[in-house]
Tab-separated table of C-alpha atoms and ligand atoms in Angstrom:
chain	number	residue	atom	x	y	z
A	187	MET	CA	-34.925	14.899	-15.694
A	188	LYS	CA	-32.718	11.365	-16.386
A	189	HIS	CA	-30.420	9.787	-13.916
A	190	TYR	CA	-27.054	8.337	-15.260
A	191	VAL	CA	-25.003	6.147	-12.811
A	192	ILE	CA	-21.608	5.895	-14.323
A	193	VAL	CA	-19.152	2.814	-12.318
A	194	GLY	CA	-15.617	3.682	-12.732
A	195	ASN	CA	-13.777	6.754	-13.759
A	196	GLY	CA	-11.444	5.148	-15.661
A	197	ALA	CA	-11.080	6.809	-19.810
A	198	ALA	CA	-14.656	4.640	-20.572
A	199	GLY	CA	-16.149	6.682	-18.076
A	200	THR	CA	-14.823	9.945	-18.035
A	201	ASN	CA	-15.677	9.792	-21.652
A	202	ALA	CA	-18.863	8.512	-21.223
A	203	ALA	CA	-19.597	11.215	-18.822
A	204	ASP	CA	-18.278	14.284	-20.972
A	205	GLN	CA	-20.219	12.838	-23.994
A	206	LEU	CA	-23.577	12.381	-21.981
A	207	ARG	CA	-23.445	16.012	-20.979
A	208	ARG	CA	-22.831	17.173	-24.313
A	209	LEU	CA	-26.002	15.534	-25.377
A	210	ASP	CA	-28.602	15.664	-21.793
A	211	ALA	CA	-27.929	19.661	-20.792
A	212	GLU	CA	-30.309	18.314	-17.840
A	213	ALA	CA	-29.645	15.544	-17.310
A	214	LYS	CA	-28.092	14.713	-13.656
A	215	ILE	CA	-24.573	13.042	-14.503
A	216	CYS	CA	-22.869	10.823	-11.065
A	217	MET	CA	-19.374	8.813	-11.281
A	218	ILE	CA	-18.323	6.561	-9.011
A	219	THR	CA	-15.591	4.620	-8.068
A	220	GLU	CA	-13.490	2.917	-5.146
A	221	GLU	CA	-10.503	4.783	-6.177
A	222	ALA	CA	-9.516	8.518	-4.351
A	223	PHE	CA	-8.341	10.221	-7.264
A	224	PRO	CA	-10.224	11.448	-10.290
A	225	PHE	CA	-9.447	10.258	-13.972
A	226	TYR	CA	-5.965	9.533	-13.859
A	227	SER	CA	-2.927	8.804	-16.997
A	228	ARG	CA	-2.943	4.902	-15.882
A	229	ILE	CA	-0.363	6.120	-18.826
A	230	ARG	CA	2.240	7.655	-17.000
A	231	LEU	CA	2.520	5.742	-13.428
A	232	ILE	CA	5.378	4.788	-15.549
A	233	ASP	CA	7.034	8.070	-15.599
A	234	TYR	CA	5.571	8.746	-11.765
A	235	ILE	CA	7.440	5.362	-10.978
A	236	ALA	CA	11.221	6.423	-13.514
A	237	GLY	CA	10.435	9.083	-11.049
A	238	ASP	CA	10.126	12.177	-14.330
A	239	ILE	CA	6.716	13.289	-12.997
A	240	PRO	CA	4.553	13.692	-9.791
A	241	LYS	CA	2.095	11.954	-8.353
A	242	GLU	CA	-0.621	15.313	-9.443
A	243	ALA	CA	0.671	15.144	-12.918
A	244	LEU	CA	-0.974	11.969	-13.405
A	245	VAL	CA	-4.578	13.406	-13.119
A	246	ILE	CA	-6.309	14.670	-15.685
A	247	ASN	CA	-9.038	15.833	-14.848
A	248	LYS	CA	-9.043	18.126	-12.157
A	249	GLY	CA	-12.289	18.784	-9.415
A	250	GLN	CA	-12.972	20.852	-11.798
A	251	TRP	CA	-13.828	19.394	-14.848
A	252	TYR	CA	-16.395	17.487	-13.011
A	253	SER	CA	-17.914	21.097	-11.792
A	254	ASN	CA	-17.910	22.766	-14.978
A	255	ARG	CA	-19.873	19.764	-16.271
A	256	ASP	CA	-22.324	19.303	-13.428
A	257	ILE	CA	-21.557	15.939	-13.015
A	258	GLU	CA	-21.552	13.868	-8.929
A	259	LEU	CA	-17.966	12.446	-8.376
A	260	ARG	CA	-18.156	9.680	-5.469
A	261	LEU	CA	-14.433	9.307	-4.793
A	262	GLY	CA	-13.302	6.399	-2.990
A	263	VAL	CA	-17.095	4.405	-2.790
A	264	ARG	CA	-16.883	1.271	-3.590
A	265	VAL	CA	-20.212	0.146	-5.137
A	266	ALA	CA	-20.972	-3.544	-4.286
A	267	SER	CA	-24.786	-4.680	-5.900
A	268	VAL	CA	-27.001	-2.896	-8.129
A	269	ASP	CA	-31.055	-3.539	-8.161
A	270	PRO	CA	-31.976	-4.190	-11.603
A	271	VAL	CA	-36.044	-4.079	-10.606
A	272	SER	CA	-35.687	-1.082	-8.642
A	273	LYS	CA	-33.061	0.180	-11.050
A	274	ARG	CA	-30.450	1.075	-7.584
A	275	VAL	CA	-27.072	1.726	-6.923
A	276	LEU	CA	-25.860	-0.107	-4.057
A	277	THR	CA	-22.119	1.329	-2.210
A	278	GLY	CA	-21.194	-1.143	0.577
A	279	GLN	CA	-21.810	1.721	3.299
A	280	ASN	CA	-25.743	1.022	2.144
A	281	GLU	CA	-25.760	4.296	-0.069
A	282	ALA	CA	-28.336	4.050	-2.072
A	283	PHE	CA	-28.396	5.924	-6.036
A	284	SER	CA	-31.265	5.186	-7.802
A	285	TYR	CA	-29.947	5.191	-12.259
A	286	ASP	CA	-32.635	5.436	-15.604
A	287	ARG	CA	-29.577	4.027	-16.906
A	288	LEU	CA	-26.903	2.390	-16.113
A	289	LEU	CA	-22.935	2.536	-17.700
A	290	LEU	CA	-20.649	-0.369	-15.762
A	291	ALA	CA	-17.098	0.867	-16.920
A	292	THR	CA	-15.714	-0.952	-14.109
A	293	GLY	CA	-11.867	-1.265	-16.013
A	294	ALA	CA	-10.431	-4.359	-15.393
A	295	HIS	CA	-7.041	-5.944	-12.999
A	296	SER	CA	-3.738	-7.262	-13.073
A	297	PHE	CA	-3.855	-10.999	-13.250
A	298	MET	CA	-1.992	-12.541	-9.984
A	299	PRO	CA	-0.697	-16.005	-11.744
A	300	ASN	CA	-0.890	-19.304	-9.462
A	301	ILE	CA	2.769	-19.316	-8.460
A	302	PRO	CA	3.779	-20.261	-5.490
A	303	GLY	CA	5.343	-17.058	-3.110
A	304	VAL	CA	3.308	-14.165	-4.618
A	305	GLU	CA	2.172	-13.285	-1.173
A	306	LYS	CA	6.299	-12.687	-0.188
A	307	LYS	CA	7.024	-8.837	0.319
A	308	GLY	CA	8.174	-7.573	-2.138
A	309	VAL	CA	6.222	-8.906	-4.964
A	310	PHE	CA	4.308	-6.224	-6.870
A	311	THR	CA	1.375	-5.938	-9.535
A	312	LEU	CA	0.658	-2.460	-11.650
A	313	ARG	CA	-2.796	-1.357	-12.205
A	314	ASN	CA	-2.898	1.985	-10.533
A	315	ILE	CA	-1.917	4.774	-8.260
A	316	GLU	CA	-1.528	2.284	-5.358
A	317	ASP	CA	0.821	-0.001	-6.855
A	318	ALA	CA	2.700	2.694	-8.611
A	319	GLU	CA	3.374	4.134	-4.757
A	320	ALA	CA	4.367	0.623	-3.933
A	321	ILE	CA	6.498	-0.513	-6.192
A	322	ARG	CA	8.339	3.429	-5.629
A	323	SER	CA	9.214	3.404	-2.508
A	324	PHE	CA	9.871	-0.653	-2.178
A	325	ALA	CA	12.475	0.313	-5.456
A	326	ASP	CA	14.031	2.331	-2.548
A	327	SER	CA	15.887	-0.648	-1.209
A	328	ALA	CA	16.142	-2.402	-3.619
A	329	GLN	CA	18.431	-3.962	-5.707
A	330	HIS	CA	17.597	-6.215	-8.071
A	331	VAL	CA	14.122	-6.988	-10.009
A	332	VAL	CA	12.602	-9.274	-11.324
A	333	MET	CA	9.838	-9.565	-14.371
A	334	ILE	CA	7.654	-12.024	-15.126
A	335	GLY	CA	6.726	-11.376	-18.652
A	336	GLY	CA	8.159	-9.625	-20.920
A	337	GLY	CA	4.593	-7.441	-22.268
A	338	LEU	CA	4.310	-3.878	-22.680
A	339	LEU	CA	3.964	-3.095	-19.649
A	340	GLY	CA	6.663	-4.910	-18.118
A	341	LEU	CA	8.917	-4.006	-19.994
A	342	GLU	CA	8.198	-0.490	-19.306
A	343	THR	CA	7.736	-0.863	-15.599
A	344	GLY	CA	10.632	-2.854	-15.569
A	345	ASN	CA	12.722	0.307	-17.394
A	346	ALA	CA	11.611	2.579	-14.891
A	347	LEU	CA	13.050	0.532	-12.785
A	348	ARG	CA	15.882	0.474	-14.844
A	349	ARG	CA	16.121	3.668	-14.667
A	350	LEU	CA	16.188	4.022	-10.981
A	351	GLY	CA	19.643	2.236	-11.367
A	352	LYS	CA	17.680	-1.702	-10.594
A	353	LYS	CA	19.557	-4.349	-12.084
A	354	VAL	CA	16.760	-5.327	-14.716
A	355	ALA	CA	15.849	-9.181	-15.049
A	356	VAL	CA	12.498	-10.300	-17.539
A	357	VAL	CA	11.579	-13.773	-17.688
A	358	GLU	CA	9.256	-14.539	-20.309
A	359	PHE	CA	6.740	-17.463	-21.139
A	360	PHE	CA	7.185	-17.370	-24.639
A	361	SER	CA	10.471	-17.767	-26.312
A	362	ARG	CA	10.472	-14.047	-27.757
A	363	LEU	CA	9.978	-10.104	-25.990
A	364	LEU	CA	6.684	-8.361	-26.748
A	365	PRO	CA	4.484	-12.201	-28.388
A	366	ARG	CA	1.141	-10.509	-28.672
A	367	GLN	CA	2.765	-7.236	-30.539
A	368	LEU	CA	6.273	-8.970	-32.731
A	369	ASP	CA	7.592	-11.579	-34.878
A	370	VAL	CA	10.216	-13.893	-34.483
A	371	PRO	CA	12.878	-11.467	-35.611
A	372	ALA	CA	11.974	-7.855	-34.567
A	373	ALA	CA	11.586	-9.892	-31.578
A	374	GLY	CA	15.190	-10.559	-31.963
A	375	LEU	CA	16.681	-7.211	-32.710
A	376	LEU	CA	13.993	-6.186	-30.166
A	377	ALA	CA	16.614	-9.154	-27.080
A	378	GLY	CA	19.696	-7.440	-28.826
A	379	THR	CA	18.403	-4.106	-28.227
A	380	MET	CA	17.546	-4.302	-24.165
A	381	THR	CA	20.478	-6.616	-23.667
A	382	LYS	CA	22.767	-3.272	-24.730
A	383	MET	CA	21.143	-1.204	-22.198
A	384	GLY	CA	22.044	-3.926	-19.482
A	385	PHE	CA	18.391	-6.372	-19.162
A	386	SER	CA	18.535	-9.328	-18.699
A	387	LEU	CA	16.196	-11.713	-21.147
A	388	HIS	CA	15.149	-15.304	-19.950
A	389	LEU	CA	12.850	-15.996	-22.524
A	390	GLY	CA	10.902	-19.565	-23.270
A	391	ARG	CA	11.393	-19.733	-19.403
A	392	LYS	CA	8.824	-20.337	-16.536
A	393	THR	CA	8.851	-19.206	-13.026
A	394	LYS	CA	8.718	-21.827	-11.054
A	395	GLU	CA	8.326	-20.380	-7.405
A	396	ILE	CA	9.434	-17.196	-5.624
A	397	VAL	CA	11.618	-17.648	-2.848
A	398	GLY	CA	12.369	-16.122	0.608
A	399	PRO	CA	11.683	-15.669	4.308
A	400	ASP	CA	9.159	-14.210	4.071
A	401	GLN	CA	10.671	-10.817	2.344
A	402	VAL	CA	11.288	-11.988	-1.558
A	403	LYS	CA	14.764	-13.270	-1.866
A	404	GLY	CA	15.256	-15.132	-5.492
A	405	VAL	CA	13.221	-16.630	-8.291
A	406	VAL	CA	13.060	-20.556	-8.661
A	407	LEU	CA	13.395	-21.082	-12.827
A	408	GLU	CA	11.536	-24.466	-14.436
A	409	SER	CA	14.596	-24.589	-15.292
A	410	GLY	CA	16.446	-24.372	-12.576
A	411	GLU	CA	18.342	-21.880	-12.666
A	412	THR	CA	17.854	-18.777	-9.388
A	413	LEU	CA	17.883	-14.852	-9.501
A	414	PRO	CA	18.260	-13.141	-7.190
A	415	ALA	CA	16.070	-10.630	-6.726
A	416	ASP	CA	14.950	-8.327	-3.363
A	417	MET	CA	11.815	-7.166	-5.798
A	418	VAL	CA	9.165	-8.555	-8.412
A	419	VAL	CA	6.838	-7.095	-10.617
A	420	VAL	CA	4.524	-9.561	-12.362
A	421	SER	CA	3.218	-8.103	-15.585
A	422	ALA	CA	0.234	-11.075	-16.486
A	423	GLY	CA	-2.307	-9.447	-18.154
A	424	VAL	CA	-4.579	-8.791	-16.733
A	425	ARG	CA	-8.815	-9.811	-16.589
A	426	PRO	CA	-12.134	-7.716	-16.504
A	427	ASN	CA	-14.307	-6.378	-13.252
A	428	MET	CA	-17.077	-9.058	-13.836
A	429	GLU	CA	-18.590	-8.581	-9.473
A	430	LEU	CA	-21.981	-6.925	-10.568
A	431	ALA	CA	-21.562	-7.963	-14.074
A	432	ALA	CA	-22.091	-11.422	-12.769
A	433	SER	CA	-24.334	-10.697	-9.823
A	434	LEU	CA	-26.587	-8.664	-12.539
A	435	LYS	CA	-26.663	-12.170	-14.543
A	436	LEU	CA	-25.127	-10.227	-17.731
A	437	ARG	CA	-24.164	-12.032	-20.902
A	438	CYS	CA	-20.314	-12.168	-20.199
A	439	ASN	CA	-17.561	-13.975	-21.992
A	440	LYS	CA	-14.152	-12.962	-21.352
A	441	GLY	CA	-15.923	-9.652	-20.864
A	442	ILE	CA	-19.279	-8.246	-20.222
A	443	GLU	CA	-20.906	-9.104	-23.807
A	444	VAL	CA	-22.212	-4.895	-25.227
A	445	ASP	CA	-23.125	-4.846	-28.114
A	446	GLU	CA	-22.500	-2.065	-31.450
A	447	GLY	CA	-24.549	0.574	-29.186
A	448	MET	CA	-22.166	-0.951	-26.348
A	449	ARG	CA	-25.296	-2.577	-24.766
A	450	ALA	CA	-25.220	-5.346	-22.070
A	451	SER	CA	-27.946	-8.412	-22.055
A	452	SER	CA	-30.334	-6.178	-18.964
A	453	PRO	CA	-32.450	-2.681	-20.208
A	454	ASP	CA	-30.526	0.203	-19.508
A	455	ILE	CA	-27.247	-1.430	-18.630
A	456	TYR	CA	-24.462	-0.143	-20.588
A	457	ALA	CA	-20.992	-1.178	-20.151
A	458	ALA	CA	-17.938	-0.498	-21.620
A	459	GLY	CA	-14.076	0.191	-21.484
A	460	ASP	CA	-11.620	-3.032	-19.953
A	461	VAL	CA	-14.404	-4.925	-18.236
A	462	ALA	CA	-16.639	-5.138	-21.936
A	463	GLU	CA	-16.369	-7.548	-25.031
A	464	PHE	CA	-17.286	-6.548	-28.386
A	465	LYS	CA	-17.432	-9.872	-31.253
A	466	GLY	CA	-15.559	-11.213	-29.283
A	467	VAL	CA	-12.077	-8.947	-28.564
A	468	LEU	CA	-11.477	-7.402	-24.911
A	469	TYR	CA	-9.038	-4.972	-26.407
A	470	GLY	CA	-7.434	-3.973	-22.416
A	471	ILE	CA	-6.006	-0.486	-24.177
A	472	TRP	CA	-6.311	2.980	-23.196
A	473	PRO	CA	-8.179	4.152	-27.275
A	474	ALA	CA	-10.681	1.857	-27.330
A	475	ALA	CA	-11.616	2.539	-23.143
A	476	MET	CA	-12.427	6.439	-25.034
A	477	GLU	CA	-14.079	5.130	-27.779
A	478	GLN	CA	-16.116	2.981	-26.074
A	479	GLY	CA	-17.142	4.861	-24.055
A	480	LYS	CA	-18.071	7.702	-25.655
A	481	ILE	CA	-20.528	5.783	-28.328
A	482	ALA	CA	-22.015	4.247	-24.615
A	483	GLY	CA	-22.578	8.265	-23.806
A	484	SER	CA	-24.137	8.620	-27.079
A	485	ASN	CA	-26.637	5.214	-26.724
A	486	MET	CA	-27.361	6.151	-22.598
A	487	ALA	CA	-28.398	10.395	-24.637
A	488	GLY	CA	-31.001	8.611	-27.408
A	489	VAL	CA	-28.946	9.279	-29.304
A	490	ASN	CA	-28.217	6.281	-32.389
A	491	ALA	CA	-24.144	5.308	-31.988
A	492	ALA	CA	-22.386	2.839	-33.772
A	493	TYR	CA	-18.746	1.368	-31.627
A	494	GLU	CA	-16.886	-0.203	-35.092
A	495	GLY	CA	-13.804	-1.538	-33.568
A	496	THR	CA	-10.836	-0.301	-32.299
A	497	THR	CA	-7.644	-0.969	-34.859
A	498	ALA	CA	-5.228	-2.380	-32.262
A	499	SER	CA	-1.496	-0.389	-32.112
A	500	ASN	CA	0.802	-0.626	-29.190
A	501	GLN	CA	4.181	1.701	-28.522
A	502	LEU	CA	6.705	0.924	-26.901
A	503	LYS	CA	7.684	3.296	-25.192
A	504	VAL	CA	11.235	2.777	-23.843
A	505	ALA	CA	13.600	6.429	-24.366
A	506	GLY	CA	16.190	4.803	-27.141
A	507	ILE	CA	13.977	1.800	-28.185
A	508	GLU	CA	11.458	2.968	-31.763
A	509	LEU	CA	8.571	0.238	-31.997
A	510	ALA	CA	4.414	0.197	-33.487
A	511	ALA	CA	2.599	-2.284	-34.108
A	512	ALA	CA	-0.615	-2.655	-35.418
A	513	GLY	CA	-3.009	-5.509	-36.080
A	514	ASN	CA	-2.924	-8.346	-36.821
A	515	ILE	CA	1.382	-9.119	-36.560
A	516	ASP	CA	1.059	-11.981	-38.646
A	517	ALA	CA	3.746	-13.717	-36.234
A	518	GLU	CA	3.510	-17.300	-37.237
A	519	CYS	CA	4.062	-15.969	-40.971
A	520	ALA	CA	0.734	-17.326	-42.542
A	521	SER	CA	0.109	-14.073	-44.944
A	522	GLU	CA	1.389	-12.137	-47.684
A	523	SER	CA	3.791	-9.386	-46.087
A	524	ARG	CA	6.453	-7.456	-46.839
A	525	THR	CA	9.860	-6.535	-45.212
A	526	PHE	CA	12.093	-4.157	-44.536
A	527	GLN	CA	15.831	-4.552	-42.713
A	528	GLU	CA	18.230	-2.688	-42.289
A	529	ASP	CA	20.556	-2.771	-38.824
A	530	ARG	CA	18.704	-1.913	-36.088
A	531	VAL	CA	16.002	-1.465	-38.563
A	532	TYR	CA	13.159	-4.123	-39.407
A	533	ARG	CA	9.715	-3.015	-40.584
A	534	LYS	CA	6.837	-5.533	-42.431
A	535	PHE	CA	3.973	-5.225	-43.961
A	536	VAL	CA	1.126	-7.425	-43.671
A	537	PHE	CA	-1.809	-7.715	-46.790
A	538	GLU	CA	-5.122	-9.805	-46.769
A	539	ASP	CA	-6.620	-8.976	-50.314
A	540	ASN	CA	-4.838	-6.198	-50.821
A	541	ARG	CA	-5.435	-4.761	-47.726
A	542	LEU	CA	-2.614	-3.694	-45.196
A	543	VAL	CA	-4.055	-5.588	-42.086
A	544	GLY	CA	-1.389	-4.941	-39.321
A	545	CYS	CA	2.340	-3.471	-39.329
A	546	ILE	CA	5.318	-3.418	-36.789
A	547	LEU	CA	8.062	-0.857	-36.652
A	548	GLN	CA	11.096	-0.911	-35.587
A	549	GLY	CA	13.691	1.439	-35.771
A	550	ASP	CA	11.984	3.766	-37.670
A	551	THR	CA	8.470	4.654	-36.637
A	552	ARG	CA	7.780	6.380	-39.995
A	553	GLY	CA	4.616	5.984	-41.335
A	554	PHE	CA	2.530	5.361	-38.120
A	555	GLN	CA	-0.011	7.245	-38.471
A	556	ALA	CA	-1.062	6.303	-42.554
A	557	MET	CA	-0.601	2.608	-41.783
A	558	LEU	CA	-2.870	3.115	-38.931
A	559	ARG	CA	-4.793	4.884	-41.263
A	560	LEU	CA	-5.425	2.472	-44.112
A	561	ILE	CA	-5.611	-0.459	-41.617
A	562	ARG	CA	-8.435	1.602	-40.127
A	563	GLN	CA	-10.456	2.114	-43.435
A	564	LYS	CA	-9.345	-1.389	-45.096
A	565	GLN	CA	-8.203	0.853	-47.783
A	566	ASP	CA	-7.193	-1.643	-51.464
A	567	VAL	CA	-3.334	-1.106	-51.218
A	568	SER	CA	-2.276	-3.087	-54.254
A	569	GLU	CA	-1.313	0.549	-56.097
A	570	TYR	CA	1.734	0.771	-53.739
A	571	LYS	CA	2.091	-3.308	-52.025
A	572	ASP	CA	5.339	-3.915	-53.726
A	573	ASP	CA	6.677	-0.152	-52.424
A	574	MET	CA	5.810	0.377	-48.894
A	575	ALA	CA	8.700	-1.867	-47.898
A	576	LEU	CA	11.052	0.194	-49.698
A	577	LYS	CA	13.682	2.818	-47.971
A	578	ASP	CA	12.681	5.758	-49.453
A	579	PHE	CA	8.535	5.376	-49.586
A	580	ASP	CA	6.760	8.357	-49.375
A	581	PHE	CA	4.382	7.019	-46.433
A	582	ASN	CA	3.050	11.599	-46.682
A	583	ALA	CA	1.892	10.427	-50.904
A	584	ILE	CA	-0.738	7.860	-49.541
B	280	LIG	C1	0.838	0.533	-16.170
B	280	LIG	C2	-0.291	0.948	-17.396
B	280	LIG	C3	0.733	1.259	-18.447
B	280	LIG	C4	-0.001	1.030	-19.874
B	280	LIG	N1	-0.620	1.907	-21.156
B	280	LIG	C5	-1.169	1.955	-22.394
B	280	LIG	C6	-1.126	2.225	-23.412
B	280	LIG	O1	0.674	2.493	-23.703
B	280	LIG	N2	-1.314	2.399	-24.115
B	280	LIG	C7	-3.368	1.576	-23.507
B	280	LIG	O2	-3.824	2.308	-25.171
B	280	LIG	N3	-3.195	1.448	-22.623
B	280	LIG	C8	-2.128	1.572	-21.900
B	280	LIG	N4	-3.152	1.123	-20.728
B	280	LIG	C9	-4.231	0.228	-20.636
B	280	LIG	C10	-5.084	1.075	-20.094
B	280	LIG	O3	-4.651	1.829	-18.929
B	280	LIG	C11	-6.365	1.452	-19.671
B	280	LIG	O4	-6.977	0.030	-21.223
B	280	LIG	C12	-7.458	1.774	-19.492
B	280	LIG	O5	-7.300	2.363	-18.607
B	280	LIG	C13	-8.702	1.540	-19.744
B	280	LIG	O6	-10.068	1.758	-19.251
B	280	LIG	P1	-11.309	2.189	-18.164
B	280	LIG	O7	-12.025	2.769	-18.585
B	280	LIG	O8	-12.442	0.761	-19.152
B	280	LIG	O9	-10.876	1.279	-16.889
B	280	LIG	P2	-10.053	1.534	-15.522
B	280	LIG	O10	-9.146	2.219	-16.355
B	280	LIG	O11	-8.876	0.410	-15.215
B	280	LIG	O12	-11.370	2.879	-15.094
B	280	LIG	C14	-11.859	1.321	-14.303
B	280	LIG	C15	-12.441	1.904	-12.517
B	280	LIG	O13	-13.714	1.660	-11.937
B	280	LIG	C16	-12.887	1.182	-10.368
B	280	LIG	N5	-13.900	0.320	-10.293
B	280	LIG	C17	-14.132	-1.721	-10.659
B	280	LIG	N6	-14.928	-1.606	-9.556
B	280	LIG	C18	-15.341	-0.993	-8.999
B	280	LIG	C19	-16.427	-1.463	-8.077
B	280	LIG	N7	-17.298	-1.818	-7.903
B	280	LIG	N8	-17.219	0.314	-7.181
B	280	LIG	C20	-16.726	1.561	-7.750
B	280	LIG	N9	-14.970	1.948	-8.666
B	280	LIG	C21	-15.247	0.187	-10.022
B	280	LIG	C22	-11.698	0.583	-11.092
B	280	LIG	O14	-11.009	0.499	-9.920
B	280	LIG	C23	-11.154	1.604	-12.114
B	280	LIG	O15	-10.496	2.683	-11.353
B	280	LIG	C24	-1.461	0.842	-19.023
B	280	LIG	C25	-2.474	0.254	-18.177
B	280	LIG	C26	-1.367	0.216	-17.591
B	280	LIG	C27	-1.949	-0.057	-16.066
């Protein structure tokens, strides 16, 4: 009987455990997570902050999911080290778990930039349920919130707080919102809509300092301006949780380097999800964590499966704004593209060698699933390339 140990109970670890059980009915499967909750939706933490759902609704897999599959789940347990020679995982409480194959699905943590004042009371990041609870309870007494970072997470969290009646300012280092997902015209449209919704946007601005006695009172920008703030949420990206990989001396770059079977550089050790780097890419998105977890589970069980990458795709989940982007959005306008723009609608399709490689759909996200399929399948679109940006193009016909 094989012993599988999975460190991390997120989308990657959970999908791997599920796949392992499908392929190996006899194995002993143990999942270890330092968090106090079974598998839950990080994506919906924003709905929880906004008060749209209770905490319990975040949980995706309740206890029965684990017992039905005979998967041992250890909550609130931090793995401190791994001994690859005796093939044992050691916890902070010195408990040992033997493995034949080990999956590191340790995810990522919020990156906190080195801004003076980040240690003050009232400064938050958002990654897990504890963070969301802290933000929600502190928000009760806050009026002015400054979001540092105008990416997807910053805007969605800011919107949740705006809906709670807070005055929300967004500080973004780039000169446009969502710099990774939008080009200049799309970001301009979004900025207009968000300003109308009540956001105050400070683009192309760098935070110099968070000020206040011991609690936040304001955010000073390098331009000299001071924004009033009794709460600050920093959304400056994530960094993979690499401590175990480093102590194992696994080959790492930005994340743990894996091959197409999700194998790390040491025998019988695999990595998947936000901690894994595949062909130089750290995906950092839920669908990639799911796919990678499944592939890792297959290979750990001895069934060959190859990961081929995930098309990076994102949708902004802010009510009243329709916005989706995928693949290469050609922010520099260096590739061949077709665009459509009318009122609040902007649609852009980016091509390379007659293949769709990316798109931005704003104000009208019709056809997004079809676009994802075309990008993934690398299909030749020369036949209808010139028509795709037309207002009434029928995406169902592709
Ligand atoms: C608020 C928010 C909104 C998001 N929205 C979207 C979205 O709309 N679309 C999208 O695609 N993605 C979104 N993401 C990103 C997405 O949630 C992640 O890509 C995904 O959760 C990664 O899953 P994972 O299994 O790799 O890691 P994680 O979910 O981070 O799980 C890793 C787990 O391992 C645990 N762990 C780490 N080290 C140890 C250790 N030594 N011992 C024990 N346990 C350990 C961690 O505590 C954590 O519980 C969002 C993320 C956040 C925070």
